[in-house]
PDB file of C-alpha atoms in Angstrom:
ATOM      1  CA  UNK A  18      13.132  -8.027  -5.089  1.00  0.00           C
ATOM      2  CA  UNK A  19      10.209 -10.403  -5.435  1.00  0.00           C
ATOM      3  CA  UNK A  20       8.190  -9.703  -8.549  1.00  0.00           C
ATOM      4  CA  UNK A  21       4.416  -9.969  -8.415  1.00  0.00           C
ATOM      5  CA  UNK A  22       2.550 -10.563 -11.656  1.00  0.00           C
ATOM      6  CA  UNK A  23      -1.187 -10.146 -11.872  1.00  0.00           C
ATOM      7  CA  UNK A  24      -3.552 -11.322 -14.571  1.00  0.00           C
ATOM      8  CA  UNK A  25      -5.545 -10.177 -16.310  1.00  0.00           C
ATOM      9  CA  UNK A  26      -4.491  -6.528 -16.439  1.00  0.00           C
ATOM     10  CA  UNK A  27      -8.113  -5.546 -16.938  1.00  0.00           C
ATOM     11  CA  UNK A  28     -11.515  -7.131 -17.185  1.00  0.00           C
ATOM     12  CA  UNK A  29     -15.124  -6.187 -17.710  1.00  0.00           C
ATOM     13  CA  UNK A  30     -17.935  -8.138 -16.098  1.00  0.00           C
ATOM     14  CA  UNK A  31     -21.611  -7.820 -15.378  1.00  0.00           C
ATOM     15  CA  UNK A  32     -23.335  -7.405 -12.074  1.00  0.00           C
ATOM     16  CA  UNK A  33     -23.804 -10.828 -10.540  1.00  0.00           C
ATOM     17  CA  UNK A  34     -20.822 -12.403 -12.322  1.00  0.00           C
ATOM     18  CA  UNK A  35     -18.006 -14.180 -10.549  1.00  0.00           C
ATOM     19  CA  UNK A  36     -14.625 -12.547 -11.162  1.00  0.00           C
ATOM     20  CA  UNK A  37     -11.238 -14.131 -10.593  1.00  0.00           C
ATOM     21  CA  UNK A  38      -7.907 -12.294 -10.433  1.00  0.00           C
ATOM     22  CA  UNK A  39      -4.639 -14.133 -10.119  1.00  0.00           C
ATOM     23  CA  UNK A  40      -1.311 -13.078  -8.676  1.00  0.00           C
ATOM     24  CA  UNK A  41       1.929 -14.987  -9.114  1.00  0.00           C
ATOM     25  CA  UNK A  42       5.138 -14.328  -7.220  1.00  0.00           C
ATOM     26  CA  UNK A  43       8.624 -14.841  -8.621  1.00  0.00           C
ATOM     27  CA  UNK A  44       9.512 -16.963  -5.602  1.00  0.00           C
ATOM     28  CA  UNK A  45       7.615 -18.699  -2.840  1.00  0.00           C
ATOM     29  CA  UNK A  46       6.065 -16.363  -0.281  1.00  0.00           C
ATOM     30  CA  UNK A  47       4.120 -18.855   1.866  1.00  0.00           C
ATOM     31  CA  UNK A  48       0.754 -17.137   2.455  1.00  0.00           C
ATOM     32  CA  UNK A  49       2.205 -13.669   3.017  1.00  0.00           C
ATOM     33  CA  UNK A  50      -0.024 -11.835   0.589  1.00  0.00           C
ATOM     34  CA  UNK A  51      -2.739  -9.223   0.753  1.00  0.00           C
ATOM     35  CA  UNK A  52      -5.299  -7.868  -1.672  1.00  0.00           C
ATOM     36  CA  UNK A  53      -6.254  -4.203  -1.952  1.00  0.00           C
ATOM     37  CA  UNK A  54      -8.943  -2.365  -3.875  1.00  0.00           C
ATOM     38  CA  UNK A  55      -8.319   1.136  -5.161  1.00  0.00           C
ATOM     39  CA  UNK A  56     -11.094   3.248  -6.591  1.00  0.00           C
ATOM     40  CA  UNK A  57     -10.089   6.180  -8.825  1.00  0.00           C
ATOM     41  CA  UNK A  58      -8.672   9.090  -6.869  1.00  0.00           C
ATOM     42  CA  UNK A  59      -8.789   7.188  -3.596  1.00  0.00           C
ATOM     43  CA  UNK A  60      -6.376   5.362  -1.345  1.00  0.00           C
ATOM     44  CA  UNK A  61      -6.130   1.593  -1.525  1.00  0.00           C
ATOM     45  CA  UNK A  62      -8.397  -0.341   0.806  1.00  0.00           C
ATOM     46  CA  UNK A  63      -7.447  -3.603   2.477  1.00  0.00           C
ATOM     47  CA  UNK A  64      -9.665  -6.505   1.465  1.00  0.00           C
ATOM     48  CA  UNK A  65      -7.788  -9.674   2.403  1.00  0.00           C
ATOM     49  CA  UNK A  66      -4.580 -10.444   4.289  1.00  0.00           C
ATOM     50  CA  UNK A  67      -2.581 -13.580   4.879  1.00  0.00           C
ATOM     51  CA  UNK A  68      -3.852 -14.788   1.499  1.00  0.00           C
ATOM     52  CA  UNK A  69      -7.317 -15.738   2.704  1.00  0.00           C
ATOM     53  CA  UNK A  70      -8.370 -13.752   5.784  1.00  0.00           C
ATOM     54  CA  UNK A  71     -11.151 -11.271   5.132  1.00  0.00           C
ATOM     55  CA  UNK A  72     -10.602  -7.859   6.693  1.00  0.00           C
ATOM     56  CA  UNK A  73     -13.314  -6.738   9.109  1.00  0.00           C
ATOM     57  CA  UNK A  74     -16.172  -5.037   7.321  1.00  0.00           C
ATOM     58  CA  UNK A  75     -15.316  -6.360   3.861  1.00  0.00           C
ATOM     59  CA  UNK A  76     -18.255  -8.115   2.172  1.00  0.00           C
ATOM     60  CA  UNK A  77     -18.112 -11.899   2.156  1.00  0.00           C
ATOM     61  CA  UNK A  78     -18.352 -11.989  -1.654  1.00  0.00           C
ATOM     62  CA  UNK A  79     -14.602 -11.316  -1.606  1.00  0.00           C
ATOM     63  CA  UNK A  80     -12.400 -14.320  -0.988  1.00  0.00           C
ATOM     64  CA  UNK A  81      -8.757 -15.227  -1.387  1.00  0.00           C
ATOM     65  CA  UNK A  82      -6.886 -18.455  -1.807  1.00  0.00           C
ATOM     66  CA  UNK A  83      -3.375 -19.610  -2.481  1.00  0.00           C
ATOM     67  CA  UNK A  84       0.014 -20.310  -1.015  1.00  0.00           C
ATOM     68  CA  UNK A  85       3.562 -20.464  -2.282  1.00  0.00           C
ATOM     69  CA  UNK A  86       3.627 -18.664  -5.618  1.00  0.00           C
ATOM     70  CA  UNK A  87       0.041 -18.669  -6.866  1.00  0.00           C
ATOM     71  CA  UNK A  88      -2.827 -16.700  -5.401  1.00  0.00           C
ATOM     72  CA  UNK A  89      -6.377 -15.868  -6.373  1.00  0.00           C
ATOM     73  CA  UNK A  90      -8.865 -13.173  -5.472  1.00  0.00           C
ATOM     74  CA  UNK A  91     -12.454 -14.057  -6.240  1.00  0.00           C
ATOM     75  CA  UNK A  92     -15.394 -11.710  -6.246  1.00  0.00           C
ATOM     76  CA  UNK A  93     -18.597 -13.682  -6.310  1.00  0.00           C
ATOM     77  CA  UNK A  94     -21.755 -11.888  -7.403  1.00  0.00           C
ATOM     78  CA  UNK A  95     -20.012  -8.733  -8.630  1.00  0.00           C
ATOM     79  CA  UNK A  96     -21.650  -5.516  -7.453  1.00  0.00           C
ATOM     80  CA  UNK A  97     -21.609  -2.038  -9.063  1.00  0.00           C
ATOM     81  CA  UNK A  98     -19.418  -0.684  -6.266  1.00  0.00           C
ATOM     82  CA  UNK A  99     -16.694  -3.271  -6.955  1.00  0.00           C
ATOM     83  CA  UNK A 100     -15.203  -1.228  -9.793  1.00  0.00           C
ATOM     84  CA  UNK A 101     -11.621  -0.135  -9.410  1.00  0.00           C
ATOM     85  CA  UNK A 102      -8.128  -1.523  -9.585  1.00  0.00           C
ATOM     86  CA  UNK A 103      -7.096  -4.484  -7.461  1.00  0.00           C
ATOM     87  CA  UNK A 104      -3.547  -5.008  -6.270  1.00  0.00           C
ATOM     88  CA  UNK A 105      -1.808  -7.888  -4.595  1.00  0.00           C
ATOM     89  CA  UNK A 106       1.012  -7.142  -2.165  1.00  0.00           C
ATOM     90  CA  UNK A 107       3.623  -9.561  -0.882  1.00  0.00           C
ATOM     91  CA  UNK A 108       4.833  -9.012   2.668  1.00  0.00           C
ATOM     92  CA  UNK A 109       7.081 -12.062   2.828  1.00  0.00           C
ATOM     93  CA  UNK A 110      10.329 -10.117   2.562  1.00  0.00           C
ATOM     94  CA  UNK A 111      11.667  -6.614   2.061  1.00  0.00           C
ATOM     95  CA  UNK A 112      11.121  -4.717  -0.075  1.00  0.00           C
ATOM     96  CA  UNK A 113       7.405  -5.302  -0.020  1.00  0.00           C
ATOM     97  CA  UNK A 114       6.180  -5.352  -3.615  1.00  0.00           C
ATOM     98  CA  UNK A 115       2.833  -4.898  -5.322  1.00  0.00           C
ATOM     99  CA  UNK A 116       1.453  -6.473  -8.429  1.00  0.00           C
ATOM    100  CA  UNK A 117       0.858  -4.154 -11.353  1.00  0.00           C
ATOM    101  CA  UNK A 118      -2.876  -4.099 -10.769  1.00  0.00           C
ATOM    102  CA  UNK A 119      -6.039  -5.455 -12.373  1.00  0.00           C
ATOM    103  CA  UNK A 120      -8.619  -2.920 -13.461  1.00  0.00           C
ATOM    104  CA  UNK A 121     -12.191  -4.124 -12.999  1.00  0.00           C
ATOM    105  CA  UNK A 122     -15.032  -2.538 -14.909  1.00  0.00           C
ATOM    106  CA  UNK A 123     -18.615  -3.331 -14.007  1.00  0.00           C
ATOM    107  CA  UNK A 124     -20.856  -3.321 -17.059  1.00  0.00           C
TER     108      UNK A 124
ATOM    109  CA  UNK B  27     -10.927   4.776  14.344  1.00  0.00           C
ATOM    110  CA  UNK B  28      -7.460   5.847  13.296  1.00  0.00           C
ATOM    111  CA  UNK B  29      -7.111   8.436  10.557  1.00  0.00           C
ATOM    112  CA  UNK B  30      -4.016   9.511   8.661  1.00  0.00           C
ATOM    113  CA  UNK B  31      -3.503  12.755   6.783  1.00  0.00           C
ATOM    114  CA  UNK B  32      -0.595  13.705   4.543  1.00  0.00           C
ATOM    115  CA  UNK B  33       0.617  17.269   4.259  1.00  0.00           C
ATOM    116  CA  UNK B  34       3.420  19.117   2.541  1.00  0.00           C
ATOM    117  CA  UNK B  35       4.287  21.028  -0.617  1.00  0.00           C
ATOM    118  CA  UNK B  36       2.711  19.894  -3.837  1.00  0.00           C
ATOM    119  CA  UNK B  37       5.554  21.223  -5.955  1.00  0.00           C
ATOM    120  CA  UNK B  38       9.262  20.571  -5.491  1.00  0.00           C
ATOM    121  CA  UNK B  39      12.117  21.702  -7.701  1.00  0.00           C
ATOM    122  CA  UNK B  40      14.521  19.183  -9.212  1.00  0.00           C
ATOM    123  CA  UNK B  41      17.537  18.357  -7.027  1.00  0.00           C
ATOM    124  CA  UNK B  42      15.757  19.601  -3.897  1.00  0.00           C
ATOM    125  CA  UNK B  43      14.336  17.596  -0.990  1.00  0.00           C
ATOM    126  CA  UNK B  44      10.775  16.369  -0.896  1.00  0.00           C
ATOM    127  CA  UNK B  45       9.390  16.598   2.643  1.00  0.00           C
ATOM    128  CA  UNK B  46       6.001  15.227   3.674  1.00  0.00           C
ATOM    129  CA  UNK B  47       4.319  14.728   7.031  1.00  0.00           C
ATOM    130  CA  UNK B  48       1.638  12.252   8.026  1.00  0.00           C
ATOM    131  CA  UNK B  49      -0.494  13.146  11.042  1.00  0.00           C
ATOM    132  CA  UNK B  50      -2.164  10.314  12.929  1.00  0.00           C
ATOM    133  CA  UNK B  51      -5.400  10.839  14.826  1.00  0.00           C
ATOM    134  CA  UNK B  52      -7.741   8.514  16.676  1.00  0.00           C
ATOM    135  CA  UNK B  53      -5.029   6.076  17.685  1.00  0.00           C
ATOM    136  CA  UNK B  54      -1.580   5.743  19.203  1.00  0.00           C
ATOM    137  CA  UNK B  55       1.535   6.162  17.084  1.00  0.00           C
ATOM    138  CA  UNK B  56       3.546   4.460  19.839  1.00  0.00           C
ATOM    139  CA  UNK B  57       1.821   1.076  19.629  1.00  0.00           C
ATOM    140  CA  UNK B  58       4.157  -1.912  19.421  1.00  0.00           C
ATOM    141  CA  UNK B  59       1.811  -3.598  16.935  1.00  0.00           C
ATOM    142  CA  UNK B  60       2.208  -1.154  14.093  1.00  0.00           C
ATOM    143  CA  UNK B  61       4.712   0.285  11.692  1.00  0.00           C
ATOM    144  CA  UNK B  62       4.159   3.573   9.859  1.00  0.00           C
ATOM    145  CA  UNK B  63       4.735   3.496   6.153  1.00  0.00           C
ATOM    146  CA  UNK B  64       5.044   5.567   2.996  1.00  0.00           C
ATOM    147  CA  UNK B  65       3.914   4.297  -0.397  1.00  0.00           C
ATOM    148  CA  UNK B  66       3.859   6.147  -3.676  1.00  0.00           C
ATOM    149  CA  UNK B  67       2.012   5.854  -6.958  1.00  0.00           C
ATOM    150  CA  UNK B  68       3.332   7.358 -10.165  1.00  0.00           C
ATOM    151  CA  UNK B  69       0.606   8.968 -12.303  1.00  0.00           C
ATOM    152  CA  UNK B  70      -1.540   6.268 -13.832  1.00  0.00           C
ATOM    153  CA  UNK B  71       0.761   3.545 -12.516  1.00  0.00           C
ATOM    154  CA  UNK B  72       0.971   0.982  -9.764  1.00  0.00           C
ATOM    155  CA  UNK B  73       2.042   1.198  -6.143  1.00  0.00           C
ATOM    156  CA  UNK B  74       5.579   1.285  -4.776  1.00  0.00           C
ATOM    157  CA  UNK B  75       6.470   0.679  -1.140  1.00  0.00           C
ATOM    158  CA  UNK B  76       8.978   3.297   0.032  1.00  0.00           C
ATOM    159  CA  UNK B  77       9.605   2.092   3.564  1.00  0.00           C
ATOM    160  CA  UNK B  78       8.404   2.282   7.131  1.00  0.00           C
ATOM    161  CA  UNK B  79       9.317   3.100  10.699  1.00  0.00           C
ATOM    162  CA  UNK B  80       8.607   1.418  14.019  1.00  0.00           C
ATOM    163  CA  UNK B  81       7.847   3.298  17.243  1.00  0.00           C
ATOM    164  CA  UNK B  82      11.406   2.525  18.403  1.00  0.00           C
ATOM    165  CA  UNK B  83      12.765   4.421  15.423  1.00  0.00           C
ATOM    166  CA  UNK B  84      13.807   1.319  13.494  1.00  0.00           C
ATOM    167  CA  UNK B  85      13.393   1.820   9.769  1.00  0.00           C
ATOM    168  CA  UNK B  86      13.252  -0.344   6.653  1.00  0.00           C
ATOM    169  CA  UNK B  87      13.597   1.184   3.207  1.00  0.00           C
ATOM    170  CA  UNK B  88      13.124   0.018  -0.332  1.00  0.00           C
ATOM    171  CA  UNK B  89      16.661  -0.482  -1.712  1.00  0.00           C
ATOM    172  CA  UNK B  90      15.623   1.336  -4.880  1.00  0.00           C
ATOM    173  CA  UNK B  91      15.328   4.545  -2.814  1.00  0.00           C
ATOM    174  CA  UNK B  92      17.482   3.806   0.207  1.00  0.00           C
ATOM    175  CA  UNK B  93      20.295   6.194  -0.682  1.00  0.00           C
ATOM    176  CA  UNK B  94      17.897   9.142  -0.872  1.00  0.00           C
ATOM    177  CA  UNK B  95      15.129   8.442   1.640  1.00  0.00           C
ATOM    178  CA  UNK B  96      14.607   8.827   5.350  1.00  0.00           C
ATOM    179  CA  UNK B  97      11.507   8.319   7.493  1.00  0.00           C
ATOM    180  CA  UNK B  98      11.316   9.946  10.892  1.00  0.00           C
ATOM    181  CA  UNK B  99       8.908   9.646  13.812  1.00  0.00           C
ATOM    182  CA  UNK B 100       7.647  12.452  16.059  1.00  0.00           C
ATOM    183  CA  UNK B 101       5.622  10.725  18.749  1.00  0.00           C
ATOM    184  CA  UNK B 102       4.870  13.902  20.712  1.00  0.00           C
ATOM    185  CA  UNK B 103       2.980  15.339  17.737  1.00  0.00           C
ATOM    186  CA  UNK B 104       1.708  11.954  16.494  1.00  0.00           C
ATOM    187  CA  UNK B 105       3.412  12.454  13.163  1.00  0.00           C
ATOM    188  CA  UNK B 106       5.857  10.683  10.940  1.00  0.00           C
ATOM    189  CA  UNK B 107       7.623  12.190   7.991  1.00  0.00           C
ATOM    190  CA  UNK B 108       9.222  11.356   4.671  1.00  0.00           C
ATOM    191  CA  UNK B 109      12.288  13.035   3.250  1.00  0.00           C
ATOM    192  CA  UNK B 110      13.453  12.220  -0.247  1.00  0.00           C
ATOM    193  CA  UNK B 111      16.643  13.917  -1.401  1.00  0.00           C
ATOM    194  CA  UNK B 112      17.817  14.937  -4.859  1.00  0.00           C
ATOM    195  CA  UNK B 113      14.435  14.561  -6.488  1.00  0.00           C
ATOM    196  CA  UNK B 114      13.838  14.468 -10.211  1.00  0.00           C
ATOM    197  CA  UNK B 115      10.816  14.203 -12.481  1.00  0.00           C
ATOM    198  CA  UNK B 116      10.614  10.448 -11.836  1.00  0.00           C
ATOM    199  CA  UNK B 117       9.686  11.219  -8.232  1.00  0.00           C
ATOM    200  CA  UNK B 118       6.469  12.903  -9.324  1.00  0.00           C
ATOM    201  CA  UNK B 119       3.771  10.766  -7.721  1.00  0.00           C
ATOM    202  CA  UNK B 120       0.927  10.572  -5.269  1.00  0.00           C
ATOM    203  CA  UNK B 121       2.404   9.794  -1.864  1.00  0.00           C
ATOM    204  CA  UNK B 122       0.359   7.836   0.652  1.00  0.00           C
ATOM    205  CA  UNK B 123       1.040   7.235   4.316  1.00  0.00           C
ATOM    206  CA  UNK B 124      -0.327   4.099   5.908  1.00  0.00           C
ATOM    207  CA  UNK B 125      -0.435   2.121   9.130  1.00  0.00           C
ATOM    208  CA  UNK B 126       0.960  -1.385   8.932  1.00  0.00           C
ATOM    209  CA  UNK B 127       0.059  -4.193  11.299  1.00  0.00           C
ATOM    210  CA  UNK B 128       3.104  -6.406  11.793  1.00  0.00           C
ATOM    211  CA  UNK B 129       2.084  -8.551  14.770  1.00  0.00           C
ATOM    212  CA  UNK B 130       1.662 -11.944  13.114  1.00  0.00           C
ATOM    213  CA  UNK B 131       0.197 -11.348   9.689  1.00  0.00           C
ATOM    214  CA  UNK B 132       1.100  -8.143   7.923  1.00  0.00           C
ATOM    215  CA  UNK B 133      -1.359  -5.757   6.420  1.00  0.00           C
ATOM    216  CA  UNK B 134      -1.782  -2.083   5.570  1.00  0.00           C
ATOM    217  CA  UNK B 135      -5.079  -1.356   7.286  1.00  0.00           C
ATOM    218  CA  UNK B 136      -5.383   2.425   7.326  1.00  0.00           C
ATOM    219  CA  UNK B 137      -4.301   4.871   4.649  1.00  0.00           C
ATOM    220  CA  UNK B 138      -4.179   8.594   4.183  1.00  0.00           C
ATOM    221  CA  UNK B 139      -5.964  10.079   1.193  1.00  0.00           C
ATOM    222  CA  UNK B 140      -2.700  10.728  -0.624  1.00  0.00           C
ATOM    223  CA  UNK B 141      -0.938  13.882  -1.731  1.00  0.00           C
ATOM    224  CA  UNK B 142       0.262  14.638  -5.232  1.00  0.00           C
ATOM    225  CA  UNK B 143       3.830  15.893  -5.401  1.00  0.00           C
ATOM    226  CA  UNK B 144       5.085  17.245  -8.686  1.00  0.00           C
ATOM    227  CA  UNK B 145       8.796  17.689  -9.333  1.00  0.00           C
ATOM    228  CA  UNK B 146       9.272  20.548 -11.741  1.00  0.00           C
ATOM    229  CA  UNK B 147      11.209  23.760 -12.085  1.00  0.00           C
TER     230      UNK B 147
END
């Protein structure tokens, strides 16, 4: 199975900061990657698919880049409601696999 | 807007079968664009894809669970279900159902709220 490794595992940032989360796959996955936000006690929410396409209704401060093995989720101008854990998910091949998550705290 | 809701017992005894149902409302479960998936999350841990089913009945399972898992579709009741055999404490988790778009890009765009299943005697 393809292994997805996220970094950092957690971070704390202030409102208005730019936050960057990276995800690396153990083999090339083209651009077959999504990003999900999970708030405590809630289901994950789709933010970005196909590495860089913003899901309808998701604020434009979220953006994704990358292809191959290295991917980035950027949150520009961090907002209080952006707290939670962020996961990458590769859908290049079965079994689909998630990164271990990056916990974001908003100061 | 499609909504998904998990249901089933919150407590299962070791060695028994975990059975959950996901009910879909506000959309068609027979669409050719979507698969219907189960994902689980161990307490305080990350997410694990269990598998999914297409409206034709075709299934794909995570090899780590393949010998014990089955996903079934009931289009007349707009439901799909998860059965996990021979459970043990390591199967204690929150189980989510989700809709998966697989027509071009892939993404999990709608999720149920999740249901905690505890395996304990």
